[in-house]
């Protein structure tokens, strides 16, 4: 576990198990799945803010007072809900009483094994650092997911020949089904593998931006990485998201500032330094321009 910004970062699945007092021993460093009741009676009822270097998907079958904050969005989780927590997001939660369901955790590398497209997950909106997505399932959809998750549990428990490949295939089916449900519930068509060039380039730009925004890399850095001109990058992001590349970067910087204001004890000066602002005055000006309020007032609003 590392702690660069005052917020713990769990690099390995087993580290998160240990932190929440889970009795489960992950069989793989890349993937794990378990039923919620397997965590009892030792699991913690609350967890302060942390990040993790892997994705998490949870299906809630039944829960009382299950509250979670992802980045700076507070939410309550309900029965028959499936929700996502992406790599790098800041997460905290508290629960009263028992809850029942399934949780699976995986690193992106798990799905990239044997995959020609190493950025397989870019086709799904659930795992962007600024995403906050949950799905409300029908009875039929919930039963379908239970069958699939139980199959993954069985394979993860046996780990016989081809078990990792079967788990990987089941996880991909689960993700595609989630994408279909999300599209239907939001009355929109999500980008497919055959998406237009502007959408593809914008996805690739966002992946790079999520990795490098804190370093304040200039736009020529991203254009060079994508092997395109800055003008063409601007055209692509405007077409796909109606935002400029700079606006996308600013959104990511702003989200990180909000996370650090809410979830860490870093001073404004320390946050400004970490995010490579020239000084605290420039930091305050940036935040107020984006939010119409000050960093201190926002911190006090938690």
mmCIF file of C-alpha atoms in Angstrom:
data_model
loop_
_atom_site.group_PDB
_atom_site.id
_atom_site.type_symbol
_atom_site.label_atom_id
_atom_site.label_comp_id
_atom_site.label_asym_id
_atom_site.label_seq_id
_atom_site.Cartn_x
_atom_site.Cartn_y
_atom_site.Cartn_z
ATOM 1 C CA UNK A 1 0.000 0.000 0.000
ATOM 2 C CA UNK A 2 1.249 3.496 -0.822
ATOM 3 C CA UNK A 3 0.024 6.858 0.469
ATOM 4 C CA UNK A 4 1.258 9.685 -1.756
ATOM 5 C CA UNK A 5 -1.500 12.251 -1.139
ATOM 6 C CA UNK A 6 -2.615 11.246 2.337
ATOM 7 C CA UNK A 7 -5.150 8.829 0.846
ATOM 8 C CA UNK A 8 -4.133 5.131 1.063
ATOM 9 C CA UNK A 9 -3.645 3.384 -2.283
ATOM 10 C CA UNK A 10 -4.089 -0.390 -2.297
ATOM 11 C CA UNK A 11 -1.940 -1.735 -5.100
ATOM 12 C CA UNK A 12 -2.992 -5.371 -4.620
ATOM 13 C CA UNK A 13 -6.345 -7.059 -4.098
ATOM 14 C CA UNK A 14 -5.043 -8.840 -1.007
ATOM 15 C CA UNK A 15 -4.174 -5.472 0.569
ATOM 16 C CA UNK A 16 -7.794 -4.336 0.410
ATOM 17 C CA UNK A 17 -8.965 -7.652 1.870
ATOM 18 C CA UNK A 18 -6.581 -7.119 4.774
ATOM 19 C CA UNK A 19 -7.627 -3.486 5.287
ATOM 20 C CA UNK A 20 -11.341 -4.319 5.609
ATOM 21 C CA UNK A 21 -10.637 -7.312 7.901
ATOM 22 C CA UNK A 22 -11.836 -9.757 5.276
ATOM 23 C CA UNK A 23 -11.174 -13.447 6.018
ATOM 24 C CA UNK A 24 -10.858 -14.151 2.280
ATOM 25 C CA UNK A 25 -7.483 -15.023 0.771
ATOM 26 C CA UNK A 26 -7.357 -13.999 -2.870
ATOM 27 C CA UNK A 27 -6.226 -16.862 -5.086
ATOM 28 C CA UNK A 28 -4.885 -14.551 -7.790
ATOM 29 C CA UNK A 29 -3.199 -11.156 -7.847
ATOM 30 C CA UNK A 30 -5.289 -10.203 -10.895
ATOM 31 C CA UNK A 31 -8.815 -11.361 -10.004
ATOM 32 C CA UNK A 32 -11.044 -12.273 -7.081
ATOM 33 C CA UNK A 33 -14.746 -12.868 -6.510
ATOM 34 C CA UNK A 34 -16.736 -13.634 -3.365
ATOM 35 C CA UNK A 35 -20.191 -13.585 -1.825
ATOM 36 C CA UNK A 36 -20.794 -10.778 0.662
ATOM 37 C CA UNK A 37 -21.744 -13.203 3.433
ATOM 38 C CA UNK A 38 -18.258 -14.753 3.219
ATOM 39 C CA UNK A 39 -16.918 -11.540 4.776
ATOM 40 C CA UNK A 40 -18.872 -12.052 7.995
ATOM 41 C CA UNK A 41 -18.425 -11.689 10.892
ATOM 42 C CA UNK A 42 -15.032 -9.960 10.774
ATOM 43 C CA UNK A 43 -15.472 -7.367 8.009
ATOM 44 C CA UNK A 44 -15.485 -3.702 8.950
ATOM 45 C CA UNK A 45 -18.749 -1.758 8.923
ATOM 46 C CA UNK A 46 -17.070 1.353 7.551
ATOM 47 C CA UNK A 47 -13.982 2.252 5.564
ATOM 48 C CA UNK A 48 -12.348 5.678 5.327
ATOM 49 C CA UNK A 49 -11.283 7.053 1.966
ATOM 50 C CA UNK A 50 -8.890 4.983 -0.130
ATOM 51 C CA UNK A 51 -7.906 4.322 -3.733
ATOM 52 C CA UNK A 52 -7.185 0.985 -5.367
ATOM 53 C CA UNK A 53 -5.178 -0.139 -8.353
ATOM 54 C CA UNK A 54 -7.957 -2.377 -9.696
ATOM 55 C CA UNK A 55 -11.623 -2.246 -10.692
ATOM 56 C CA UNK A 56 -14.533 -3.465 -8.585
ATOM 57 C CA UNK A 57 -18.063 -4.577 -9.512
ATOM 58 C CA UNK A 58 -20.711 -5.294 -6.872
ATOM 59 C CA UNK A 59 -24.169 -6.811 -7.194
ATOM 60 C CA UNK A 60 -26.312 -5.933 -4.165
ATOM 61 C CA UNK A 61 -29.047 -8.478 -3.544
ATOM 62 C CA UNK A 62 -30.160 -7.128 -0.175
ATOM 63 C CA UNK A 63 -28.770 -4.356 2.003
ATOM 64 C CA UNK A 64 -29.841 -2.033 4.783
ATOM 65 C CA UNK A 65 -28.237 1.403 4.969
ATOM 66 C CA UNK A 66 -25.349 0.768 2.590
ATOM 67 C CA UNK A 67 -23.837 4.205 1.948
ATOM 68 C CA UNK A 68 -20.839 4.965 -0.223
ATOM 69 C CA UNK A 69 -18.921 7.964 -1.519
ATOM 70 C CA UNK A 70 -17.141 7.645 -4.859
ATOM 71 C CA UNK A 71 -14.877 10.618 -5.482
ATOM 72 C CA UNK A 72 -17.135 13.422 -4.212
ATOM 73 C CA UNK A 73 -20.517 11.838 -4.980
ATOM 74 C CA UNK A 74 -22.485 10.417 -2.056
ATOM 75 C CA UNK A 75 -24.964 7.622 -2.715
ATOM 76 C CA UNK A 76 -27.074 4.921 -1.118
ATOM 77 C CA UNK A 77 -27.031 1.407 -2.550
ATOM 78 C CA UNK A 78 -30.268 -0.532 -2.850
ATOM 79 C CA UNK A 79 -31.454 -4.086 -3.445
ATOM 80 C CA UNK A 80 -31.022 -5.402 -7.000
ATOM 81 C CA UNK A 81 -28.394 -2.788 -7.847
ATOM 82 C CA UNK A 82 -25.158 -3.413 -9.693
ATOM 83 C CA UNK A 83 -22.493 -0.734 -9.331
ATOM 84 C CA UNK A 84 -18.909 -0.067 -10.356
ATOM 85 C CA UNK A 85 -15.842 1.381 -8.667
ATOM 86 C CA UNK A 86 -13.021 2.202 -11.061
ATOM 87 C CA UNK A 87 -9.288 1.961 -10.595
ATOM 88 C CA UNK A 88 -7.950 5.203 -9.128
ATOM 89 C CA UNK A 89 -11.254 6.537 -7.775
ATOM 90 C CA UNK A 90 -11.452 7.657 -4.158
ATOM 91 C CA UNK A 91 -13.880 5.429 -2.262
ATOM 92 C CA UNK A 92 -15.283 5.336 1.264
ATOM 93 C CA UNK A 93 -18.292 3.477 2.664
ATOM 94 C CA UNK A 94 -20.292 2.506 5.714
ATOM 95 C CA UNK A 95 -22.879 -0.190 6.269
ATOM 96 C CA UNK A 96 -25.348 -0.920 9.052
ATOM 97 C CA UNK A 97 -26.326 -4.543 9.411
ATOM 98 C CA UNK A 98 -25.529 -7.327 6.974
ATOM 99 C CA UNK A 99 -25.680 -7.141 3.231
ATOM 100 C CA UNK A 100 -25.940 -9.892 0.642
ATOM 101 C CA UNK A 101 -24.603 -10.033 -2.874
ATOM 102 C CA UNK A 102 -21.404 -10.508 -4.845
ATOM 103 C CA UNK A 103 -18.229 -8.524 -5.370
ATOM 104 C CA UNK A 104 -15.571 -9.109 -7.974
ATOM 105 C CA UNK A 105 -12.269 -7.282 -8.286
ATOM 106 C CA UNK A 106 -9.885 -7.365 -11.197
ATOM 107 C CA UNK A 107 -6.893 -5.589 -12.637
ATOM 108 C CA UNK A 108 -7.095 -4.437 -16.280
ATOM 109 C CA UNK A 109 -4.256 -6.828 -17.132
ATOM 110 C CA UNK A 110 -6.535 -9.776 -16.342
ATOM 111 C CA UNK A 111 -8.720 -8.988 -19.345
ATOM 112 C CA UNK A 112 -5.780 -8.120 -21.568
ATOM 113 C CA UNK A 113 -4.358 -11.656 -21.460
ATOM 114 C CA UNK A 114 -4.828 -13.101 -24.921
ATOM 115 C CA UNK A 115 -6.614 -9.941 -26.068
ATOM 116 C CA UNK A 116 -5.397 -8.298 -29.265
ATOM 117 C CA UNK A 117 -6.896 -4.997 -28.096
ATOM 118 C CA UNK A 118 -4.914 -4.204 -24.944
ATOM 119 C CA UNK A 119 -7.229 -1.255 -24.221
ATOM 120 C CA UNK A 120 -10.275 -3.540 -24.157
ATOM 121 C CA UNK A 121 -11.881 -1.643 -21.264
ATOM 122 C CA UNK A 122 -11.922 1.665 -23.110
ATOM 123 C CA UNK A 123 -15.146 0.513 -24.790
ATOM 124 C CA UNK A 124 -16.950 0.661 -21.433
ATOM 125 C CA UNK A 125 -17.911 3.886 -19.613
ATOM 126 C CA UNK A 126 -17.917 2.255 -16.184
ATOM 127 C CA UNK A 127 -14.184 2.443 -15.577
ATOM 128 C CA UNK A 128 -13.351 6.063 -16.300
ATOM 129 C CA UNK A 129 -11.997 7.826 -13.249
ATOM 130 C CA UNK A 130 -14.790 10.406 -13.300
ATOM 131 C CA UNK A 131 -17.566 7.835 -13.824
ATOM 132 C CA UNK A 132 -20.277 7.143 -11.273
ATOM 133 C CA UNK A 133 -22.519 4.458 -12.710
ATOM 134 C CA UNK A 134 -24.969 1.999 -11.211
ATOM 135 C CA UNK A 135 -27.599 -0.202 -12.829
ATOM 136 C CA UNK A 136 -31.035 -1.033 -11.432
ATOM 137 C CA UNK A 137 -31.789 -4.622 -12.426
ATOM 138 C CA UNK A 138 -35.059 -6.347 -13.144
ATOM 139 C CA UNK A 139 -35.768 -9.708 -11.499
ATOM 140 C CA UNK A 140 -34.818 -11.505 -14.717
ATOM 141 C CA UNK A 141 -31.602 -9.504 -15.130
ATOM 142 C CA UNK A 142 -30.632 -10.092 -11.499
ATOM 143 C CA UNK A 143 -31.106 -13.858 -11.849
ATOM 144 C CA UNK A 144 -29.049 -13.866 -15.035
ATOM 145 C CA UNK A 145 -26.169 -12.086 -13.279
ATOM 146 C CA UNK A 146 -26.386 -14.452 -10.296
ATOM 147 C CA UNK A 147 -25.976 -17.468 -12.595
ATOM 148 C CA UNK A 148 -22.969 -15.893 -14.293
ATOM 149 C CA UNK A 149 -21.340 -14.829 -11.015
ATOM 150 C CA UNK A 150 -21.886 -18.272 -9.481
ATOM 151 C CA UNK A 151 -20.130 -19.798 -12.494
ATOM 152 C CA UNK A 152 -17.191 -17.455 -11.931
ATOM 153 C CA UNK A 153 -17.164 -18.368 -8.229
ATOM 154 C CA UNK A 154 -17.049 -22.069 -9.054
ATOM 155 C CA UNK A 155 -14.193 -21.646 -11.507
ATOM 156 C CA UNK A 156 -12.284 -19.372 -9.144
ATOM 157 C CA UNK A 157 -12.640 -21.946 -6.389
ATOM 158 C CA UNK A 158 -11.375 -24.853 -8.452
ATOM 159 C CA UNK A 159 -8.773 -23.209 -10.698
ATOM 160 C CA UNK A 160 -8.505 -26.316 -12.850
ATOM 161 C CA UNK A 161 -7.428 -26.369 -16.491
ATOM 162 C CA UNK A 162 -8.681 -23.290 -18.363
ATOM 163 C CA UNK A 163 -10.461 -21.863 -15.297
ATOM 164 C CA UNK A 164 -8.853 -18.393 -15.733
ATOM 165 C CA UNK A 165 -9.895 -18.375 -19.395
ATOM 166 C CA UNK A 166 -13.490 -19.284 -18.496
ATOM 167 C CA UNK A 167 -13.577 -16.586 -15.791
ATOM 168 C CA UNK A 168 -12.193 -14.075 -18.264
ATOM 169 C CA UNK A 169 -14.856 -15.019 -20.833
ATOM 170 C CA UNK A 170 -17.627 -14.734 -18.207
ATOM 171 C CA UNK A 171 -16.357 -11.316 -17.130
ATOM 172 C CA UNK A 172 -16.403 -10.062 -20.706
ATOM 173 C CA UNK A 173 -19.962 -11.334 -21.158
ATOM 174 C CA UNK A 174 -20.930 -9.581 -17.907
ATOM 175 C CA UNK A 175 -19.431 -6.298 -19.102
ATOM 176 C CA UNK A 176 -21.142 -6.435 -22.477
ATOM 177 C CA UNK A 177 -24.476 -7.162 -20.798
ATOM 178 C CA UNK A 178 -23.923 -4.234 -18.409
ATOM 179 C CA UNK A 179 -23.163 -2.019 -21.386
ATOM 180 C CA UNK A 180 -26.415 -3.098 -23.054
ATOM 181 C CA UNK A 181 -28.474 -2.430 -19.898
ATOM 182 C CA UNK A 182 -26.783 0.941 -19.354
ATOM 183 C CA UNK A 183 -27.535 1.985 -22.917
ATOM 184 C CA UNK A 184 -31.192 0.987 -22.551
ATOM 185 C CA UNK A 185 -31.639 2.696 -19.176
ATOM 186 C CA UNK A 186 -30.045 5.913 -20.388
ATOM 187 C CA UNK A 187 -31.740 5.887 -23.794
ATOM 188 C CA UNK A 188 -28.455 6.340 -25.548
ATOM 189 C CA UNK A 189 -26.209 4.330 -27.778
ATOM 190 C CA UNK A 190 -22.779 3.740 -26.312
ATOM 191 C CA UNK A 191 -19.747 3.814 -28.601
ATOM 192 C CA UNK A 192 -18.996 0.442 -30.146
ATOM 193 C CA UNK A 193 -15.832 -1.047 -31.517
ATOM 194 C CA UNK A 194 -16.906 0.463 -34.836
ATOM 195 C CA UNK A 195 -17.167 3.966 -33.384
ATOM 196 C CA UNK A 196 -16.073 6.875 -35.537
ATOM 197 C CA UNK A 197 -12.474 8.033 -35.537
ATOM 198 C CA UNK A 198 -13.166 11.106 -33.387
ATOM 199 C CA UNK A 199 -14.689 8.994 -30.613
ATOM 200 C CA UNK A 200 -11.825 6.503 -30.683
ATOM 201 C CA UNK A 201 -9.177 9.234 -30.494
ATOM 202 C CA UNK A 202 -11.068 10.985 -27.691
ATOM 203 C CA UNK A 203 -11.182 7.738 -25.686
ATOM 204 C CA UNK A 204 -7.441 7.272 -26.174
ATOM 205 C CA UNK A 205 -6.820 10.880 -25.180
ATOM 206 C CA UNK A 206 -8.850 10.463 -21.971
ATOM 207 C CA UNK A 207 -6.877 7.324 -21.083
ATOM 208 C CA UNK A 208 -3.626 9.278 -21.451
ATOM 209 C CA UNK A 209 -5.046 12.301 -19.640
ATOM 210 C CA UNK A 210 -6.101 10.212 -16.631
ATOM 211 C CA UNK A 211 -2.518 8.984 -16.328
ATOM 212 C CA UNK A 212 -0.736 12.313 -16.765
ATOM 213 C CA UNK A 213 -3.057 15.171 -15.759
ATOM 214 C CA UNK A 214 -1.336 15.684 -12.398
ATOM 215 C CA UNK A 215 1.981 16.227 -14.195
ATOM 216 C CA UNK A 216 0.396 19.115 -16.160
ATOM 217 C CA UNK A 217 1.723 17.843 -19.464
ATOM 218 C CA UNK A 218 1.094 20.324 -22.324
ATOM 219 C CA UNK A 219 -1.218 19.450 -25.211
ATOM 220 C CA UNK A 220 1.695 18.804 -27.632
ATOM 221 C CA UNK A 221 2.680 15.903 -25.348
ATOM 222 C CA UNK A 222 -0.706 14.230 -25.884
ATOM 223 C CA UNK A 223 -0.831 15.017 -29.592
ATOM 224 C CA UNK A 224 2.597 13.456 -30.056
ATOM 225 C CA UNK A 225 1.588 10.351 -28.088
ATOM 226 C CA UNK A 226 -1.485 9.977 -30.300
ATOM 227 C CA UNK A 227 0.503 10.803 -33.450
ATOM 228 C CA UNK A 228 -1.897 13.567 -34.467
ATOM 229 C CA UNK A 229 -1.875 17.386 -34.569
ATOM 230 C CA UNK A 230 -3.263 19.524 -31.750
ATOM 231 C CA UNK A 231 -5.857 20.949 -34.143
ATOM 232 C CA UNK A 232 -7.080 17.473 -35.032
ATOM 233 C CA UNK A 233 -7.200 16.450 -31.354
ATOM 234 C CA UNK A 234 -9.306 19.531 -30.646
ATOM 235 C CA UNK A 235 -11.633 18.653 -33.529
ATOM 236 C CA UNK A 236 -12.042 15.082 -32.220
ATOM 237 C CA UNK A 237 -12.837 15.981 -28.604
ATOM 238 C CA UNK A 238 -15.260 18.688 -29.677
ATOM 239 C CA UNK A 239 -17.026 16.212 -31.946
ATOM 240 C CA UNK A 240 -17.180 13.411 -29.355
ATOM 241 C CA UNK A 241 -17.747 15.320 -26.092
ATOM 242 C CA UNK A 242 -18.340 18.935 -27.082
ATOM 243 C CA UNK A 243 -15.266 19.824 -25.036
ATOM 244 C CA UNK A 244 -11.764 20.982 -25.876
ATOM 245 C CA UNK A 245 -8.738 18.904 -24.814
ATOM 246 C CA UNK A 246 -7.918 21.587 -22.241
ATOM 247 C CA UNK A 247 -11.420 21.406 -20.774
ATOM 248 C CA UNK A 248 -11.105 17.630 -20.378
ATOM 249 C CA UNK A 249 -7.775 18.098 -18.579
ATOM 250 C CA UNK A 250 -9.258 20.797 -16.364
ATOM 251 C CA UNK A 251 -12.161 18.490 -15.438
ATOM 252 C CA UNK A 252 -9.697 15.825 -14.281
ATOM 253 C CA UNK A 253 -7.590 18.329 -12.341
ATOM 254 C CA UNK A 254 -10.710 19.753 -10.702
ATOM 255 C CA UNK A 255 -11.931 16.290 -9.684
ATOM 256 C CA UNK A 256 -8.568 15.522 -8.099
ATOM 257 C CA UNK A 257 -8.625 18.813 -6.201
ATOM 258 C CA UNK A 258 -12.112 18.036 -4.888
ATOM 259 C CA UNK A 259 -11.010 14.543 -3.859
ATOM 260 C CA UNK A 260 -8.024 15.891 -1.946
ATOM 261 C CA UNK A 261 -10.074 18.644 -0.312
ATOM 262 C CA UNK A 262 -12.696 16.159 0.897
ATOM 263 C CA UNK A 263 -10.662 13.055 1.606
ATOM 264 C CA UNK A 264 -7.210 14.213 2.726
ATOM 265 C CA UNK A 265 -5.725 16.518 5.322
ATOM 266 C CA UNK A 266 -3.385 18.180 2.838
ATOM 267 C CA UNK A 267 -3.252 21.947 3.052
ATOM 268 C CA UNK A 268 -4.208 24.100 0.071
ATOM 269 C CA UNK A 269 -0.525 24.826 -0.445
ATOM 270 C CA UNK A 270 0.315 21.096 -0.467
ATOM 271 C CA UNK A 271 -2.479 20.319 -2.953
ATOM 272 C CA UNK A 272 -1.334 23.167 -5.209
ATOM 273 C CA UNK A 273 2.231 21.862 -5.096
ATOM 274 C CA UNK A 274 1.176 18.263 -5.780
ATOM 275 C CA UNK A 275 -0.806 19.320 -8.850
ATOM 276 C CA UNK A 276 1.975 21.568 -10.120
ATOM 277 C CA UNK A 277 0.270 24.932 -9.751
ATOM 278 C CA UNK A 278 2.623 27.901 -9.789
ATOM 279 C CA UNK A 279 1.482 28.951 -6.329
ATOM 280 C CA UNK A 280 -1.549 28.920 -4.029
ATOM 281 C CA UNK A 281 -2.967 32.066 -5.629
ATOM 282 C CA UNK A 282 -3.079 30.397 -9.067
ATOM 283 C CA UNK A 283 -4.578 27.294 -7.463
ATOM 284 C CA UNK A 284 -7.359 29.295 -5.782
ATOM 285 C CA UNK A 285 -8.052 31.224 -8.995
ATOM 286 C CA UNK A 286 -8.357 27.995 -11.006
ATOM 287 C CA UNK A 287 -10.742 26.405 -8.506
ATOM 288 C CA UNK A 288 -12.966 29.477 -8.169
ATOM 289 C CA UNK A 289 -13.108 29.921 -11.951
ATOM 290 C CA UNK A 290 -14.273 26.317 -12.372
ATOM 291 C CA UNK A 291 -16.703 26.112 -9.428
ATOM 292 C CA UNK A 292 -17.681 29.697 -8.478
ATOM 293 C CA UNK A 293 -16.604 28.949 -4.903
ATOM 294 C CA UNK A 294 -13.348 28.718 -2.968
ATOM 295 C CA UNK A 295 -11.401 25.556 -2.046
ATOM 296 C CA UNK A 296 -11.924 26.255 1.659
ATOM 297 C CA UNK A 297 -15.696 26.615 1.339
ATOM 298 C CA UNK A 298 -15.837 23.428 -0.714
ATOM 299 C CA UNK A 299 -13.800 21.547 1.916
ATOM 300 C CA UNK A 300 -16.178 22.704 4.621
ATOM 301 C CA UNK A 301 -19.200 21.502 2.591
ATOM 302 C CA UNK A 302 -18.377 17.807 3.018
#
